[in-house]
CSV table of C-alpha atoms in Angstrom, one decimal:
chain,number,residue,atom,x,y,z
A,672,MET,CA,-100.0,-5.0,-4.2
A,673,LYS,CA,-101.9,-2.4,-2.3
A,674,ARG,CA,-102.1,-0.1,-5.3
A,675,GLN,CA,-101.2,0.0,-8.8
A,676,LEU,CA,-99.3,2.8,-10.4
A,677,PHE,CA,-101.8,3.9,-13.3
A,678,ALA,CA,-101.7,5.9,-16.4
A,679,ARG,CA,-100.2,9.3,-16.9
A,680,MET,CA,-102.1,12.7,-16.7
A,681,ALA,CA,-101.0,16.0,-18.0
A,682,LEU,CA,-99.5,18.6,-15.7
A,683,MET,CA,-99.5,22.4,-16.0
A,684,LEU,CA,-95.8,22.6,-15.8
A,685,ALA,CA,-92.7,22.3,-18.0
A,686,LEU,CA,-92.2,18.5,-17.4
A,687,PRO,CA,-88.9,18.1,-19.2
A,688,LEU,CA,-87.2,20.6,-17.1
A,689,PHE,CA,-88.9,19.4,-13.9
A,690,ALA,CA,-88.0,15.9,-14.4
A,691,ALA,CA,-84.4,16.9,-15.0
A,692,GLY,CA,-84.4,18.8,-11.5
A,693,CYS,CA,-84.2,22.2,-13.4
A,694,ILE,CA,-85.4,25.5,-11.8
A,695,ILE,CA,-88.5,26.8,-13.3
A,696,ASP,CA,-88.1,30.8,-13.0
A,697,ASP,CA,-91.8,31.3,-13.1
A,698,PRO,CA,-93.7,28.1,-12.2
A,699,GLU,CA,-97.4,27.9,-12.8
A,700,PRO,CA,-99.5,26.3,-10.2
A,701,GLY,CA,-99.6,22.5,-10.1
A,702,PRO,CA,-103.0,20.6,-10.5
A,703,ASN,CA,-105.7,21.3,-7.8
A,704,LEU,CA,-106.1,17.7,-6.2
A,705,SER,CA,-109.1,18.5,-4.2
A,706,GLY,CA,-111.2,20.7,-6.7
A,707,ASP,CA,-112.1,22.9,-3.7
A,708,TRP,CA,-109.5,24.7,-1.7
A,709,THR,CA,-108.5,27.8,0.2
A,710,GLU,CA,-105.5,29.8,-0.8
A,711,PRO,CA,-102.5,28.4,1.2
A,712,GLU,CA,-100.1,30.7,3.2
A,713,GLU,CA,-96.8,31.0,1.6
A,714,PRO,CA,-93.5,30.9,3.5
A,715,ALA,CA,-91.9,34.3,4.2
A,716,GLY,CA,-88.3,35.0,3.0
A,717,PRO,CA,-86.3,34.2,-0.1
A,718,GLU,CA,-86.3,30.5,-1.3
A,719,THR,CA,-83.4,28.3,-1.7
A,720,PHE,CA,-83.7,26.2,-4.7
A,721,ILE,CA,-82.2,22.7,-4.7
A,722,THR,CA,-81.6,20.8,-7.9
A,723,VAL,CA,-82.6,17.1,-7.7
A,724,ASP,CA,-79.5,15.4,-9.3
A,725,GLY,CA,-78.0,13.4,-6.5
A,726,ASP,CA,-75.4,16.1,-5.5
A,727,PHE,CA,-76.5,16.9,-2.0
A,728,SER,CA,-74.0,19.9,-1.6
A,729,ASP,CA,-76.7,22.5,-2.4
A,730,TRP,CA,-78.4,21.6,1.0
A,731,ASP,CA,-75.7,23.3,2.8
A,732,ALA,CA,-77.3,26.5,1.7
A,733,ILE,CA,-80.5,26.1,3.4
A,734,PRO,CA,-80.6,28.3,6.5
A,735,ALA,CA,-80.5,26.2,9.7
A,736,ASP,CA,-83.6,27.5,11.1
A,737,GLU,CA,-85.6,26.4,7.9
A,738,LEU,CA,-84.2,22.8,7.7
A,739,VAL,CA,-85.9,20.0,9.9
A,740,THR,CA,-83.9,16.8,10.4
A,741,ALA,CA,-84.8,13.5,11.9
A,742,THR,CA,-82.2,10.9,12.7
A,743,VAL,CA,-83.3,7.2,13.5
A,744,PRO,CA,-81.5,5.9,16.6
A,745,ASP,CA,-79.4,2.7,16.2
A,746,ASP,CA,-81.7,0.6,18.3
A,747,ALA,CA,-84.8,1.3,16.3
A,748,PHE,CA,-86.9,-1.7,15.5
A,749,TYR,CA,-86.4,-1.1,11.7
A,750,SER,CA,-82.9,-0.6,10.7
A,751,ALA,CA,-83.4,0.7,7.1
A,752,GLY,CA,-84.4,4.3,7.6
A,753,ARG,CA,-81.4,6.4,8.9
A,754,ARG,CA,-82.0,10.1,8.3
A,755,LEU,CA,-84.6,12.4,7.0
A,756,LYS,CA,-84.4,16.2,6.0
A,757,VAL,CA,-87.0,18.3,4.8
A,758,TYR,CA,-87.1,22.0,3.6
A,759,ALA,CA,-90.4,23.7,2.3
A,760,GLY,CA,-89.9,26.8,0.2
A,761,ALA,CA,-92.6,28.6,-1.4
A,762,THR,CA,-92.4,26.7,-4.6
A,763,TYR,CA,-91.3,23.3,-3.6
A,764,ILE,CA,-91.0,20.8,-0.7
A,765,ASN,CA,-87.5,19.3,-0.8
A,766,ILE,CA,-86.6,16.0,0.9
A,767,TYR,CA,-83.3,14.4,1.7
A,768,LEU,CA,-83.7,10.7,2.6
A,769,GLU,CA,-80.7,8.5,3.9
A,770,TYR,CA,-81.2,4.7,4.3
A,771,SER,CA,-79.5,1.4,4.7
A,772,GLU,CA,-79.8,-1.8,2.7
A,773,ALA,CA,-77.8,-3.9,4.9
A,774,GLU,CA,-80.7,-6.2,5.6
A,775,GLN,CA,-83.2,-5.5,2.6
A,776,PRO,CA,-83.6,-3.3,-0.3
A,777,VAL,CA,-85.8,-0.2,-0.3
A,778,GLN,CA,-88.1,-0.5,-3.0
A,779,ILE,CA,-91.3,1.6,-2.2
A,780,MET,CA,-91.5,5.0,-0.5
A,781,HIS,CA,-94.6,6.4,1.2
A,782,LEU,CA,-94.9,10.1,2.0
A,783,TYR,CA,-97.4,11.1,4.4
A,784,LEU,CA,-98.4,14.6,4.8
A,785,ASP,CA,-100.6,16.0,7.2
A,786,SER,CA,-101.6,19.2,5.1
A,787,ASP,CA,-104.6,20.6,7.0
A,788,MET,CA,-103.0,20.6,10.5
A,789,ALA,CA,-106.4,20.1,12.2
A,790,PHE,CA,-105.6,19.6,15.9
A,791,ASP,CA,-107.7,20.0,19.0
A,792,GLY,CA,-106.8,22.3,22.1
A,793,GLU,CA,-104.1,19.9,23.3
A,794,GLY,CA,-102.2,19.4,20.1
A,795,ARG,CA,-103.7,16.0,19.0
A,796,PRO,CA,-104.9,15.6,15.3
A,797,THR,CA,-108.5,15.5,14.8
A,798,THR,CA,-108.6,14.4,11.0
A,799,GLY,CA,-106.7,12.2,8.6
A,800,MET,CA,-105.2,8.6,9.0
A,801,GLY,CA,-104.1,8.1,12.5
A,802,ASN,CA,-101.0,5.9,11.4
A,803,ALA,CA,-99.7,4.2,14.6
A,804,ALA,CA,-96.1,4.7,13.3
A,805,TRP,CA,-96.3,8.4,14.7
A,806,THR,CA,-97.8,9.3,18.1
A,807,ASN,CA,-99.8,12.2,16.4
A,808,ASP,CA,-100.4,11.6,12.9
A,809,GLY,CA,-103.2,12.8,11.0
A,810,ALA,CA,-102.0,12.3,7.5
A,811,ASP,CA,-104.5,13.3,4.8
A,812,ILE,CA,-102.4,13.2,1.7
A,813,LEU,CA,-100.2,10.2,0.7
A,814,PHE,CA,-97.6,9.6,-2.2
A,815,GLU,CA,-96.9,6.2,-3.0
A,816,GLY,CA,-94.3,5.2,-5.6
A,817,MET,CA,-91.2,3.1,-6.3
A,818,VAL,CA,-87.7,3.9,-5.6
A,819,VAL,CA,-86.4,1.1,-7.6
A,820,ASP,CA,-88.4,-1.5,-9.6
A,821,ASP,CA,-89.0,-5.0,-9.0
A,822,ALA,CA,-85.7,-5.8,-10.9
A,823,GLY,CA,-83.9,-3.3,-8.7
A,824,ALA,CA,-83.3,-0.7,-11.3
A,825,PRO,CA,-83.7,2.9,-10.3
A,826,ALA,CA,-87.3,4.2,-10.7
A,827,ALA,CA,-88.3,7.8,-11.3
A,828,TYR,CA,-90.4,8.7,-8.3
A,829,ASP,CA,-93.4,10.0,-9.8
A,830,PRO,CA,-95.9,8.6,-7.5
A,831,THR,CA,-99.7,8.0,-7.2
A,832,ILE,CA,-101.2,10.5,-4.9
A,833,PHE,CA,-104.2,9.7,-2.6
A,834,ASN,CA,-106.1,11.4,0.0
A,835,TRP,CA,-107.6,10.1,3.2
A,836,THR,CA,-111.4,9.2,3.0
A,837,GLY,CA,-111.5,6.8,5.8
A,838,GLU,CA,-112.8,7.4,9.4
A,839,ASN,CA,-110.7,10.1,10.9
A,840,LEU,CA,-107.7,8.5,13.0
A,841,SER,CA,-108.9,5.0,12.6
A,842,GLY,CA,-105.8,3.7,10.8
A,843,GLY,CA,-106.3,1.1,8.1
A,844,TRP,CA,-106.0,1.8,4.5
A,845,ASP,CA,-108.8,4.0,3.3
A,846,TRP,CA,-107.1,6.0,0.6
A,847,THR,CA,-108.7,7.4,-2.6
A,848,GLU,CA,-106.7,8.1,-5.6
A,849,LEU,CA,-106.3,11.7,-6.5
A,850,LEU,CA,-103.7,11.8,-9.2
A,851,ALA,CA,-102.5,8.8,-11.2
A,852,ALA,CA,-98.6,8.2,-11.3
A,853,GLY,CA,-96.8,10.1,-13.9
A,854,SER,CA,-98.5,13.4,-13.2
A,855,GLY,CA,-95.0,15.2,-12.7
A,856,VAL,CA,-95.8,16.9,-9.4
A,857,CYS,CA,-93.0,14.8,-7.7
A,858,SER,CA,-89.6,13.7,-8.9
A,859,ALA,CA,-86.7,12.2,-7.2
A,860,SER,CA,-82.8,11.6,-8.1
A,861,LYS,CA,-81.5,8.0,-8.5
A,862,PRO,CA,-80.1,6.5,-5.1
A,863,VAL,CA,-76.7,7.5,-4.5
A,864,GLU,CA,-74.2,5.2,-2.5
A,865,LEU,CA,-72.5,7.1,0.4
A,866,GLU,CA,-69.1,6.8,1.7
A,867,ASN,CA,-70.6,5.4,5.0
A,868,GLY,CA,-72.3,2.4,2.8
A,869,ARG,CA,-75.8,3.8,3.0
A,870,LYS,CA,-77.9,5.2,0.2
A,871,ALA,CA,-79.5,8.5,-0.3
A,872,VAL,CA,-82.0,10.2,-2.5
A,873,GLU,CA,-83.5,13.7,-2.8
A,874,VAL,CA,-87.3,14.3,-3.6
A,875,VAL,CA,-89.0,17.6,-4.8
A,876,VAL,CA,-92.7,18.1,-4.7
A,877,VAL,CA,-94.6,20.9,-6.4
A,878,ARG,CA,-96.0,22.7,-3.2
A,879,SER,CA,-99.1,24.2,-5.1
A,880,SER,CA,-100.2,20.5,-6.0
A,881,ILE,CA,-101.2,19.9,-2.4
A,882,PRO,CA,-104.5,21.3,-1.5
A,883,ASN,CA,-105.0,23.5,1.6
A,884,LEU,CA,-101.3,23.2,2.4
A,885,GLY,CA,-100.5,26.0,4.8
A,886,SER,CA,-97.2,27.4,5.9
A,887,ARG,CA,-96.8,24.6,8.6
A,888,PHE,CA,-97.7,20.9,8.0
A,889,ARG,CA,-96.2,17.4,9.2
A,890,VAL,CA,-94.4,14.8,7.3
A,891,GLY,CA,-93.5,11.2,7.8
A,892,ILE,CA,-92.0,8.7,5.6
A,893,GLY,CA,-92.4,4.8,5.3
A,894,LEU,CA,-90.3,2.5,3.2
A,895,GLN,CA,-91.1,-0.9,2.1
A,896,TYR,CA,-89.7,-4.1,0.5
A,897,ASP,CA,-92.0,-6.2,-1.5
A,898,TRP,CA,-94.8,-4.2,0.3
A,899,ASN,CA,-93.6,-5.0,3.7
A,900,ASP,CA,-92.7,-2.4,6.1
A,901,ILE,CA,-88.9,-1.9,6.6
A,902,ALA,CA,-88.8,1.6,7.8
A,903,TYR,CA,-90.4,4.8,9.3
A,904,ILE,CA,-88.8,8.1,9.6
A,905,PRO,CA,-88.9,9.6,12.2
A,906,ALA,CA,-88.6,6.7,14.7
A,907,GLY,CA,-87.7,6.1,18.3
A,908,SER,CA,-86.0,3.3,19.9
A,909,ALA,CA,-87.7,0.0,19.9
A,910,VAL,CA,-90.0,-0.7,22.5
A,911,GLU,CA,-91.3,-3.8,24.3
A,912,GLU,CA,-94.8,-4.3,25.4
A,913,ASN,CA,-96.0,-7.7,26.8
A,914,GLY,CA,-92.7,-9.3,25.8
A,915,VAL,CA,-92.9,-8.3,22.2
A,916,VAL,CA,-90.5,-5.8,20.8
A,917,GLY,CA,-91.7,-3.4,18.1
A,918,HIS,CA,-91.5,0.0,16.5
A,919,GLY,CA,-91.1,2.9,18.7
A,920,ALA,CA,-93.4,5.6,17.7
A,921,VAL,CA,-92.5,9.4,17.9
A,922,GLU,CA,-93.9,12.6,16.7
A,923,ASN,CA,-93.6,13.1,12.9
A,924,MET,CA,-91.8,16.1,11.7
A,925,LEU,CA,-93.3,19.7,11.9
A,926,VAL,CA,-92.2,21.6,8.8
A,927,GLY,CA,-92.7,25.4,8.6
A,928,ARG,CA,-92.9,28.2,10.9
């Protein structure tokens, strides 16, 4: 395995309420992962709260101009990822992920965040990982956890959190652990089977746990089975280069205004 999910750490939140998907009326800030950060901007306007319980009807209450959606084309190289929706309020970042297990089960979810939005004058990222899955990735925060365990049973998505410490935009896997699995800053519903035969989960992240997160940030998700890539979302149509068909990279998702 690339990473092991380690021992639990305490969190300055009411964990039983958070794990159950309940709304915390007056939440305290999550743990400061960096130890040194500037106060982030907060989104304007009232927040729509999503209960993480596998009932997706409450997503209908989110204003259309605050919801970002990516749909994977049918001719994408990886067939597992199908749809991704992201809504970021002042307190939580909410994610709806829809996927197919027609070919392989989904075990592991990687959530990539470009939290500092450091770009040059032409919109290209200058810091972070530089994942080739997206044309403009500069992810500096990674959430890595299990959607289901090795036996196929639903797992509480309470992932290990890393920050990028490698050479900027170099790719590779130079991530350093910031917070061990079980911290409680992230939680997910169990996978729900949809009428179309796909599955879906919803995920919530405590916004204040991400250092330097401004009102706008970029998001991408990678899915794996047995630590092998089976999806990137967003994604484009498959591309052919030198006779080899591969993943079609597109821009990752821009969230916030």
